[in-house]
């Protein structure tokens, strides 16, 4: 249990003290790592975490230790083959630069302006302020979320004017559903998937009119290859969801698409 | 405020607040859900009648319609209110919008599918509103017991939203990152406590 | 009912009906349109204050927000209503909330400014989400290459948070509390208060 003690040891608490490296053979479950790193909103957030965790004075950041520790995290992210945002690498370069500038002799009357860390400190504090402000803003009661608004019916004669709906309304409605977590997070809907679903509706409509349709009639080569593929995917999806039946008597005979009916199901 | 210690006056206050904020009429069965303790339909009706007479002589009145109770403007006050922003179009309730969004993005779907996603029952009225508008229609039936109807959006829906195809709807694939899907409060700010489980804990967990 | 013979009590009744039915807050200027006869803003405000106190101790209260007056449920009664209505607007992720905070406290800002403060790229989707919610809008462009859009929060944002002005936002943390050694604190530029005045000018310029 070497890693037990190594892990429990304080990391980068004292100026210039060597920082423990993560043992190379240590296995961190990728899921746990991902969840851990997902909690950071970016390099500034990660740096703030490191600083606050170690109770470091923001105005006197031990650059060497902080840089080593930061690089350690970046290294884990890379080793974990996680998609590492470029911002993290940019920050690493900045930290190294500040660290090396700290080694250069500075003017005798060195105010904070001349301190190579000044800009970083300013950014960290500004980010932290905004992060705290975001948290507090979210705690302010919101109409609709924390209190309802009054809405008494007023049957106004507006010439039968119908409510308007925009695509933003649908997007918002979907976000509401997401929040209620009733929608599975892994059920992502992409544009491609959407056009498949549109064609599923189209094929079902077509089959309402005719009891069955020959497979190839559903395809219109004039519309281009993308539509052909989408139509084919729509048919597969309809068959998978048990909404249509594909039948073919002998090999190479025409394939027919028909609505799946309970009658047929029982006969089989 | 504890629902189990409600006195009759508070029952009235809660009923009033619920009726003033509801976009739809509320049935007595709905109104019962407001309270922890069991209230008889008779009690509720008595309080509702009281509330109705409390609003006598005001610009708004409590009325009973087929699907329940609701507040509405008294006809003699309509004329005043019509002077306010007469051009403002009405808006659909969130229930209608959510149902429409589900049909648009997940079509073809049954009412059961919609209820599963929304987590609440979907009234016939709600589906009828969208059908009457010509925005959804039945494109088939799922071959399961009851043969539920499959709904899809129509061409009129695309036309009215000024879209050429469903592809032009806003994509939903990365909306997940914008909402707090876990339903948890945001992570406490770092100044008070560390935001994340320290790396050490992870290592320990990994080493164990 | 004749508007020219309105007694003060009827003025109140009409105001109440208008406020109870309006989906948006109503400004004093809107409320004046309800009446034929000229009512002074002072008279209206007095009646509104009276109306507000009439509703004391009820489940609903009359409040003044950025765009005007409106009725809302008192937060202590909300728990009851939640049993009826599970639909709520989304809880936003930290990325959305941080972006919103930066726009609210540092407005007007460009997307670049937000990225500079957060230290990460800000997706178009994220900005769209806040725009679609009606909480932010473009109030101008910075006259630098590319003319990036300047974002600011809207009145609707303040309304939704039940605030009258930006001053009522939760105050920013004192820098002194964020640094260990007070007195040595470098004062970041623009760390003072949210700037409201230049923003109004921008809006006016944008509207012109």
mmCIF file of N, CA and C in Angstrom, chain B residues 62-161:
data_model
loop_
_atom_site.group_PDB
_atom_site.id
_atom_site.type_symbol
_atom_site.label_atom_id
_atom_site.label_comp_id
_atom_site.label_asym_id
_atom_site.label_seq_id
_atom_site.Cartn_x
_atom_site.Cartn_y
_atom_site.Cartn_z
ATOM 1 N N UNK B 62 -64.946 34.172 -9.592
ATOM 2 C CA UNK B 62 -64.649 32.732 -9.567
ATOM 3 C C UNK B 62 -65.852 32.014 -10.172
ATOM 4 N N UNK B 63 -65.599 31.202 -11.200
ATOM 5 C CA UNK B 63 -66.714 30.497 -11.832
ATOM 6 C C UNK B 63 -66.420 29.011 -11.916
ATOM 7 N N UNK B 64 -67.514 28.252 -12.032
ATOM 8 C CA UNK B 64 -67.361 26.811 -12.200
ATOM 9 C C UNK B 64 -67.670 26.475 -13.649
ATOM 10 N N UNK B 65 -66.737 25.839 -14.325
ATOM 11 C CA UNK B 65 -66.961 25.426 -15.714
ATOM 12 C C UNK B 65 -66.904 23.907 -15.779
ATOM 13 N N UNK B 66 -67.089 23.357 -16.969
ATOM 14 C CA UNK B 66 -67.187 21.898 -17.085
ATOM 15 C C UNK B 66 -66.007 21.184 -16.430
ATOM 16 N N UNK B 67 -64.789 21.683 -16.643
ATOM 17 C CA UNK B 67 -63.635 20.924 -16.145
ATOM 18 C C UNK B 67 -63.152 21.399 -14.771
ATOM 19 N N UNK B 68 -63.868 22.292 -14.143
ATOM 20 C CA UNK B 68 -63.464 22.685 -12.797
ATOM 21 C C UNK B 68 -63.735 24.153 -12.506
ATOM 22 N N UNK B 69 -62.917 24.685 -11.584
ATOM 23 C CA UNK B 69 -63.101 26.066 -11.158
ATOM 24 C C UNK B 69 -62.012 26.949 -11.732
ATOM 25 N N UNK B 70 -62.380 28.177 -12.048
ATOM 26 C CA UNK B 70 -61.369 29.103 -12.516
ATOM 27 C C UNK B 70 -61.801 30.548 -12.265
ATOM 28 N N UNK B 71 -60.802 31.434 -12.210
ATOM 29 C CA UNK B 71 -61.098 32.859 -12.139
ATOM 30 C C UNK B 71 -61.178 33.398 -13.556
ATOM 31 N N UNK B 72 -62.029 34.391 -13.768
ATOM 32 C CA UNK B 72 -62.043 35.071 -15.066
ATOM 33 C C UNK B 72 -62.524 36.506 -14.861
ATOM 34 N N UNK B 73 -62.265 37.325 -15.859
ATOM 35 C CA UNK B 73 -62.676 38.720 -15.781
ATOM 36 C C UNK B 73 -64.191 38.806 -15.958
ATOM 37 N N UNK B 74 -64.846 39.635 -15.157
ATOM 38 C CA UNK B 74 -66.284 39.859 -15.346
ATOM 39 C C UNK B 74 -66.507 40.598 -16.663
ATOM 40 N N UNK B 75 -67.509 40.143 -17.414
ATOM 41 C CA UNK B 75 -67.725 40.734 -18.746
ATOM 42 C C UNK B 75 -67.776 42.267 -18.723
ATOM 43 N N UNK B 76 -68.348 42.859 -17.676
ATOM 44 C CA UNK B 76 -68.487 44.323 -17.682
ATOM 45 C C UNK B 76 -67.145 45.040 -17.532
ATOM 46 N N UNK B 77 -66.087 44.301 -17.209
ATOM 47 C CA UNK B 77 -64.774 44.953 -17.097
ATOM 48 C C UNK B 77 -63.908 44.716 -18.340
ATOM 49 N N UNK B 78 -64.399 43.854 -19.227
ATOM 50 C CA UNK B 78 -63.626 43.537 -20.440
ATOM 51 C C UNK B 78 -63.196 44.795 -21.184
ATOM 52 N N UNK B 79 -64.170 45.723 -21.313
ATOM 53 C CA UNK B 79 -63.929 46.912 -22.136
ATOM 54 C C UNK B 79 -62.693 47.677 -21.659
ATOM 55 N N UNK B 80 -62.532 47.778 -20.338
ATOM 56 C CA UNK B 80 -61.366 48.493 -19.804
ATOM 57 C C UNK B 80 -60.073 47.778 -20.224
ATOM 58 N N UNK B 81 -60.077 46.472 -20.018
ATOM 59 C CA UNK B 81 -58.836 45.720 -20.217
ATOM 60 C C UNK B 81 -58.439 45.645 -21.692
ATOM 61 N N UNK B 82 -59.431 45.747 -22.545
ATOM 62 C CA UNK B 82 -59.104 45.678 -23.964
ATOM 63 C C UNK B 82 -58.272 46.874 -24.433
ATOM 64 N N UNK B 83 -58.250 47.914 -23.628
ATOM 65 C CA UNK B 83 -57.441 49.081 -24.016
ATOM 66 C C UNK B 83 -55.951 48.828 -23.831
ATOM 67 N N UNK B 84 -55.629 47.745 -23.109
ATOM 68 C CA UNK B 84 -54.216 47.434 -22.859
ATOM 69 C C UNK B 84 -53.667 46.594 -23.999
ATOM 70 N N UNK B 85 -52.545 46.988 -24.551
ATOM 71 C CA UNK B 85 -51.843 46.211 -25.587
ATOM 72 C C UNK B 85 -52.745 45.244 -26.336
ATOM 73 N N UNK B 86 -53.672 45.744 -27.108
ATOM 74 C CA UNK B 86 -54.633 44.823 -27.711
ATOM 75 C C UNK B 86 -53.997 43.848 -28.706
ATOM 76 N N UNK B 87 -52.778 44.184 -29.160
ATOM 77 C CA UNK B 87 -52.196 43.347 -30.214
ATOM 78 C C UNK B 87 -51.429 42.155 -29.663
ATOM 79 N N UNK B 88 -51.328 42.071 -28.352
ATOM 80 C CA UNK B 88 -50.486 41.025 -27.782
ATOM 81 C C UNK B 88 -51.080 39.631 -27.990
ATOM 82 N N UNK B 89 -50.367 38.750 -28.719
ATOM 83 C CA UNK B 89 -50.932 37.425 -28.966
ATOM 84 C C UNK B 89 -50.924 36.570 -27.701
ATOM 85 N N UNK B 90 -51.907 35.698 -27.592
ATOM 86 C CA UNK B 90 -51.924 34.806 -26.429
ATOM 87 C C UNK B 90 -50.768 33.812 -26.489
ATOM 88 N N UNK B 91 -50.520 33.135 -25.397
ATOM 89 C CA UNK B 91 -49.437 32.148 -25.382
ATOM 90 C C UNK B 91 -49.960 30.798 -24.905
ATOM 91 N N UNK B 92 -49.345 29.762 -25.440
ATOM 92 C CA UNK B 92 -49.710 28.431 -24.978
ATOM 93 C C UNK B 92 -49.109 28.170 -23.605
ATOM 94 N N UNK B 93 -49.770 27.313 -22.863
ATOM 95 C CA UNK B 93 -49.229 26.928 -21.564
ATOM 96 C C UNK B 93 -47.985 26.073 -21.774
ATOM 97 N N UNK B 94 -47.210 25.942 -20.719
ATOM 98 C CA UNK B 94 -45.993 25.156 -20.822
ATOM 99 C C UNK B 94 -46.321 23.694 -21.146
ATOM 100 N N UNK B 95 -47.455 23.219 -20.639
ATOM 101 C CA UNK B 95 -47.850 21.834 -20.906
ATOM 102 C C UNK B 95 -48.027 21.608 -22.410
ATOM 103 N N UNK B 96 -48.658 22.573 -23.084
ATOM 104 C CA UNK B 96 -48.868 22.457 -24.527
ATOM 105 C C UNK B 96 -47.519 22.481 -25.248
ATOM 106 N N UNK B 97 -46.661 23.404 -24.843
ATOM 107 C CA UNK B 97 -45.365 23.536 -25.517
ATOM 108 C C UNK B 97 -44.507 22.286 -25.331
ATOM 109 N N UNK B 98 -44.541 21.737 -24.138
ATOM 110 C CA UNK B 98 -43.736 20.531 -23.893
ATOM 111 C C UNK B 98 -44.246 19.367 -24.735
ATOM 112 N N UNK B 99 -45.558 19.237 -24.800
ATOM 113 C CA UNK B 99 -46.136 18.155 -25.588
ATOM 114 C C UNK B 99 -45.764 18.319 -27.056
ATOM 115 N N UNK B 100 -45.866 19.548 -27.529
ATOM 116 C CA UNK B 100 -45.523 19.829 -28.922
ATOM 117 C C UNK B 100 -44.041 19.527 -29.180
ATOM 118 N N UNK B 101 -43.189 19.911 -28.252
ATOM 119 C CA UNK B 101 -41.752 19.659 -28.414
ATOM 120 C C UNK B 101 -41.479 18.161 -28.491
ATOM 121 N N UNK B 102 -42.142 17.406 -27.648
ATOM 122 C CA UNK B 102 -41.909 15.951 -27.646
ATOM 123 C C UNK B 102 -42.365 15.335 -28.956
ATOM 124 N N UNK B 103 -43.544 15.763 -29.440
ATOM 125 C CA UNK B 103 -44.030 15.214 -30.710
ATOM 126 C C UNK B 103 -43.083 15.619 -31.850
ATOM 127 N N UNK B 104 -42.616 16.859 -31.824
ATOM 128 C CA UNK B 104 -41.735 17.321 -32.898
ATOM 129 C C UNK B 104 -40.422 16.545 -32.923
ATOM 130 N N UNK B 105 -39.836 16.346 -31.750
ATOM 131 C CA UNK B 105 -38.498 15.747 -31.706
ATOM 132 C C UNK B 105 -38.508 14.223 -31.665
ATOM 133 N N UNK B 106 -39.598 13.634 -31.185
ATOM 134 C CA UNK B 106 -39.583 12.186 -30.990
ATOM 135 C C UNK B 106 -40.579 11.457 -31.861
ATOM 136 N N UNK B 107 -41.174 12.122 -32.824
ATOM 137 C CA UNK B 107 -42.224 11.501 -33.608
ATOM 138 C C UNK B 107 -41.738 10.264 -34.341
ATOM 139 N N UNK B 108 -42.629 9.325 -34.635
ATOM 140 C CA UNK B 108 -44.014 9.252 -34.169
ATOM 141 C C UNK B 108 -44.088 8.735 -32.730
ATOM 142 N N UNK B 109 -44.916 9.359 -31.918
ATOM 143 C CA UNK B 109 -45.034 8.952 -30.505
ATOM 144 C C UNK B 109 -46.498 8.782 -30.106
ATOM 145 N N UNK B 110 -46.702 7.930 -29.120
ATOM 146 C CA UNK B 110 -48.049 7.764 -28.567
ATOM 147 C C UNK B 110 -48.195 8.699 -27.363
ATOM 148 N N UNK B 111 -49.434 8.828 -26.929
ATOM 149 C CA UNK B 111 -49.678 9.642 -25.741
ATOM 150 C C UNK B 111 -48.915 9.077 -24.544
ATOM 151 N N UNK B 112 -48.826 7.753 -24.497
ATOM 152 C CA UNK B 112 -48.090 7.117 -23.403
ATOM 153 C C UNK B 112 -46.621 7.523 -23.410
ATOM 154 N N UNK B 113 -46.040 7.593 -24.615
ATOM 155 C CA UNK B 113 -44.626 8.014 -24.731
ATOM 156 C C UNK B 113 -44.467 9.423 -24.174
ATOM 157 N N UNK B 114 -45.419 10.300 -24.525
ATOM 158 C CA UNK B 114 -45.341 11.692 -24.089
ATOM 159 C C UNK B 114 -45.441 11.762 -22.566
ATOM 160 N N UNK B 115 -46.367 10.959 -22.032
ATOM 161 C CA UNK B 115 -46.551 10.968 -20.579
ATOM 162 C C UNK B 115 -45.303 10.466 -19.871
ATOM 163 N N UNK B 116 -44.647 9.492 -20.485
ATOM 164 C CA UNK B 116 -43.436 8.956 -19.866
ATOM 165 C C UNK B 116 -42.343 10.018 -19.806
ATOM 166 N N UNK B 117 -42.215 10.772 -20.881
ATOM 167 C CA UNK B 117 -41.176 11.797 -20.915
ATOM 168 C C UNK B 117 -41.529 12.963 -19.991
ATOM 169 N N UNK B 118 -42.800 13.393 -20.013
ATOM 170 C CA UNK B 118 -43.185 14.544 -19.197
ATOM 171 C C UNK B 118 -43.347 14.170 -17.726
ATOM 172 N N UNK B 119 -43.595 12.888 -17.474
ATOM 173 C CA UNK B 119 -43.752 12.469 -16.089
ATOM 174 C C UNK B 119 -45.093 12.838 -15.493
ATOM 175 N N UNK B 120 -46.004 13.312 -16.316
ATOM 176 C CA UNK B 120 -47.360 13.614 -15.839
ATOM 177 C C UNK B 120 -48.351 13.182 -16.917
ATOM 178 N N UNK B 121 -49.604 13.056 -16.541
ATOM 179 C CA UNK B 121 -50.607 12.664 -17.523
ATOM 180 C C UNK B 121 -50.822 13.792 -18.530
ATOM 181 N N UNK B 122 -51.143 13.386 -19.730
ATOM 182 C CA UNK B 122 -51.381 14.352 -20.804
ATOM 183 C C UNK B 122 -52.871 14.321 -21.106
ATOM 184 N N UNK B 123 -53.535 15.445 -20.910
ATOM 185 C CA UNK B 123 -54.987 15.448 -21.069
ATOM 186 C C UNK B 123 -55.373 15.372 -22.535
ATOM 187 N N UNK B 124 -56.559 14.822 -22.781
ATOM 188 C CA UNK B 124 -57.092 14.732 -24.136
ATOM 189 C C UNK B 124 -57.210 16.133 -24.728
ATOM 190 N N UNK B 125 -57.613 17.057 -23.854
ATOM 191 C CA UNK B 125 -57.768 18.450 -24.244
ATOM 192 C C UNK B 125 -56.523 19.027 -24.880
ATOM 193 N N UNK B 126 -55.404 18.655 -24.261
ATOM 194 C CA UNK B 126 -54.116 19.174 -24.683
ATOM 195 C C UNK B 126 -53.775 18.687 -26.097
ATOM 196 N N UNK B 127 -53.984 17.381 -26.323
ATOM 197 C CA UNK B 127 -53.734 16.807 -27.647
ATOM 198 C C UNK B 127 -54.686 17.442 -28.654
ATOM 199 N N UNK B 128 -55.934 17.640 -28.211
ATOM 200 C CA UNK B 128 -56.939 18.191 -29.118
ATOM 201 C C UNK B 128 -56.569 19.629 -29.529
ATOM 202 N N UNK B 129 -56.009 20.388 -28.593
ATOM 203 C CA UNK B 129 -55.591 21.757 -28.911
ATOM 204 C C UNK B 129 -54.622 21.754 -30.088
ATOM 205 N N UNK B 130 -53.658 20.832 -30.039
ATOM 206 C CA UNK B 130 -52.643 20.786 -31.095
ATOM 207 C C UNK B 130 -53.204 20.221 -32.397
ATOM 208 N N UNK B 131 -54.146 19.263 -32.275
ATOM 209 C CA UNK B 131 -54.785 18.711 -33.479
ATOM 210 C C UNK B 131 -55.644 19.770 -34.154
ATOM 211 N N UNK B 132 -56.391 20.519 -33.321
ATOM 212 C CA UNK B 132 -57.285 21.548 -33.861
ATOM 213 C C UNK B 132 -56.477 22.620 -34.591
ATOM 214 N N UNK B 133 -55.288 22.857 -34.091
ATOM 215 C CA UNK B 133 -54.428 23.851 -34.727
ATOM 216 C C UNK B 133 -53.878 23.342 -36.057
ATOM 217 N N UNK B 134 -54.013 22.019 -36.265
ATOM 218 C CA UNK B 134 -53.501 21.437 -37.507
ATOM 219 C C UNK B 134 -51.999 21.179 -37.460
ATOM 220 N N UNK B 135 -51.438 21.174 -36.254
ATOM 221 C CA UNK B 135 -49.984 21.014 -36.123
ATOM 222 C C UNK B 135 -49.556 19.566 -35.938
ATOM 223 N N UNK B 136 -50.483 18.736 -35.434
ATOM 224 C CA UNK B 136 -50.148 17.312 -35.276
ATOM 225 C C UNK B 136 -51.280 16.491 -35.866
ATOM 226 N N UNK B 137 -50.969 15.277 -36.270
ATOM 227 C CA UNK B 137 -52.037 14.354 -36.644
ATOM 228 C C UNK B 137 -51.611 12.924 -36.368
ATOM 229 N N UNK B 138 -52.572 12.042 -36.549
ATOM 230 C CA UNK B 138 -52.319 10.627 -36.274
ATOM 231 C C UNK B 138 -51.774 9.982 -37.541
ATOM 232 N N UNK B 139 -50.610 9.354 -37.443
ATOM 233 C CA UNK B 139 -50.012 8.736 -38.623
ATOM 234 C C UNK B 139 -50.044 7.218 -38.563
ATOM 235 N N UNK B 140 -50.604 6.677 -37.507
ATOM 236 C CA UNK B 140 -50.673 5.224 -37.405
ATOM 237 C C UNK B 140 -51.024 4.824 -35.982
ATOM 238 N N UNK B 141 -50.925 3.529 -35.723
ATOM 239 C CA UNK B 141 -51.215 3.025 -34.381
ATOM 240 C C UNK B 141 -50.143 2.038 -33.996
ATOM 241 N N UNK B 142 -49.774 2.031 -32.730
ATOM 242 C CA UNK B 142 -48.794 1.040 -32.294
ATOM 243 C C UNK B 142 -49.532 -0.255 -31.981
ATOM 244 N N UNK B 143 -48.981 -1.351 -32.491
ATOM 245 C CA UNK B 143 -49.679 -2.622 -32.322
ATOM 246 C C UNK B 143 -49.401 -3.248 -30.977
ATOM 247 N N UNK B 144 -49.915 -2.596 -29.967
ATOM 248 C CA UNK B 144 -49.852 -3.128 -28.608
ATOM 249 C C UNK B 144 -51.286 -3.038 -28.093
ATOM 250 N N UNK B 145 -51.568 -3.656 -26.950
ATOM 251 C CA UNK B 145 -52.960 -3.591 -26.455
ATOM 252 C C UNK B 145 -53.461 -2.147 -26.409
ATOM 253 N N UNK B 146 -54.669 -1.981 -26.910
ATOM 254 C CA UNK B 146 -55.262 -0.645 -26.928
ATOM 255 C C UNK B 146 -54.971 0.105 -28.218
ATOM 256 N N UNK B 147 -54.045 -0.408 -29.011
ATOM 257 C CA UNK B 147 -53.637 0.230 -30.277
ATOM 258 C C UNK B 147 -53.561 1.753 -30.184
ATOM 259 N N UNK B 148 -52.685 2.287 -29.339
ATOM 260 C CA UNK B 148 -52.627 3.743 -29.182
ATOM 261 C C UNK B 148 -52.205 4.436 -30.470
ATOM 262 N N UNK B 149 -52.752 5.623 -30.671
ATOM 263 C CA UNK B 149 -52.463 6.411 -31.869
ATOM 264 C C UNK B 149 -51.037 6.944 -31.816
ATOM 265 N N UNK B 150 -50.408 6.998 -32.989
ATOM 266 C CA UNK B 150 -49.068 7.575 -33.104
ATOM 267 C C UNK B 150 -49.199 8.987 -33.674
ATOM 268 N N UNK B 151 -48.663 9.957 -32.967
ATOM 269 C CA UNK B 151 -48.756 11.345 -33.407
ATOM 270 C C UNK B 151 -47.467 11.807 -34.070
ATOM 271 N N UNK B 152 -47.626 12.682 -35.053
ATOM 272 C CA UNK B 152 -46.473 13.297 -35.707
ATOM 273 C C UNK B 152 -46.844 14.739 -36.037
ATOM 274 N N UNK B 153 -45.846 15.548 -36.305
ATOM 275 C CA UNK B 153 -46.144 16.923 -36.701
ATOM 276 C C UNK B 153 -46.490 16.960 -38.189
ATOM 277 N N UNK B 154 -47.238 17.956 -38.570
ATOM 278 C CA UNK B 154 -47.708 18.078 -39.949
ATOM 279 C C UNK B 154 -46.876 19.110 -40.718
ATOM 280 N N UNK B 155 -47.200 19.212 -42.009
ATOM 281 C CA UNK B 155 -46.546 20.218 -42.823
ATOM 282 C C UNK B 155 -46.966 21.621 -42.377
ATOM 283 N N UNK B 156 -48.220 21.719 -41.944
ATOM 284 C CA UNK B 156 -48.709 23.029 -41.476
ATOM 285 C C UNK B 156 -47.871 23.522 -40.293
ATOM 286 N N UNK B 157 -47.450 22.585 -39.443
ATOM 287 C CA UNK B 157 -46.598 22.951 -38.305
ATOM 288 C C UNK B 157 -45.297 23.572 -38.805
ATOM 289 N N UNK B 158 -44.671 22.894 -39.783
ATOM 290 C CA UNK B 158 -43.415 23.418 -40.336
ATOM 291 C C UNK B 158 -43.648 24.787 -40.969
ATOM 292 N N UNK B 159 -44.734 24.898 -41.726
ATOM 293 C CA UNK B 159 -45.037 26.166 -42.388
ATOM 294 C C UNK B 159 -45.212 27.281 -41.357
ATOM 295 N N UNK B 160 -46.003 26.993 -40.322
ATOM 296 C CA UNK B 160 -46.299 28.040 -39.338
ATOM 297 C C UNK B 160 -45.058 28.458 -38.555
ATOM 298 N N UNK B 161 -44.120 27.535 -38.416
ATOM 299 C CA UNK B 161 -42.898 27.899 -37.702
ATOM 300 C C UNK B 161 -41.808 28.351 -38.672
#
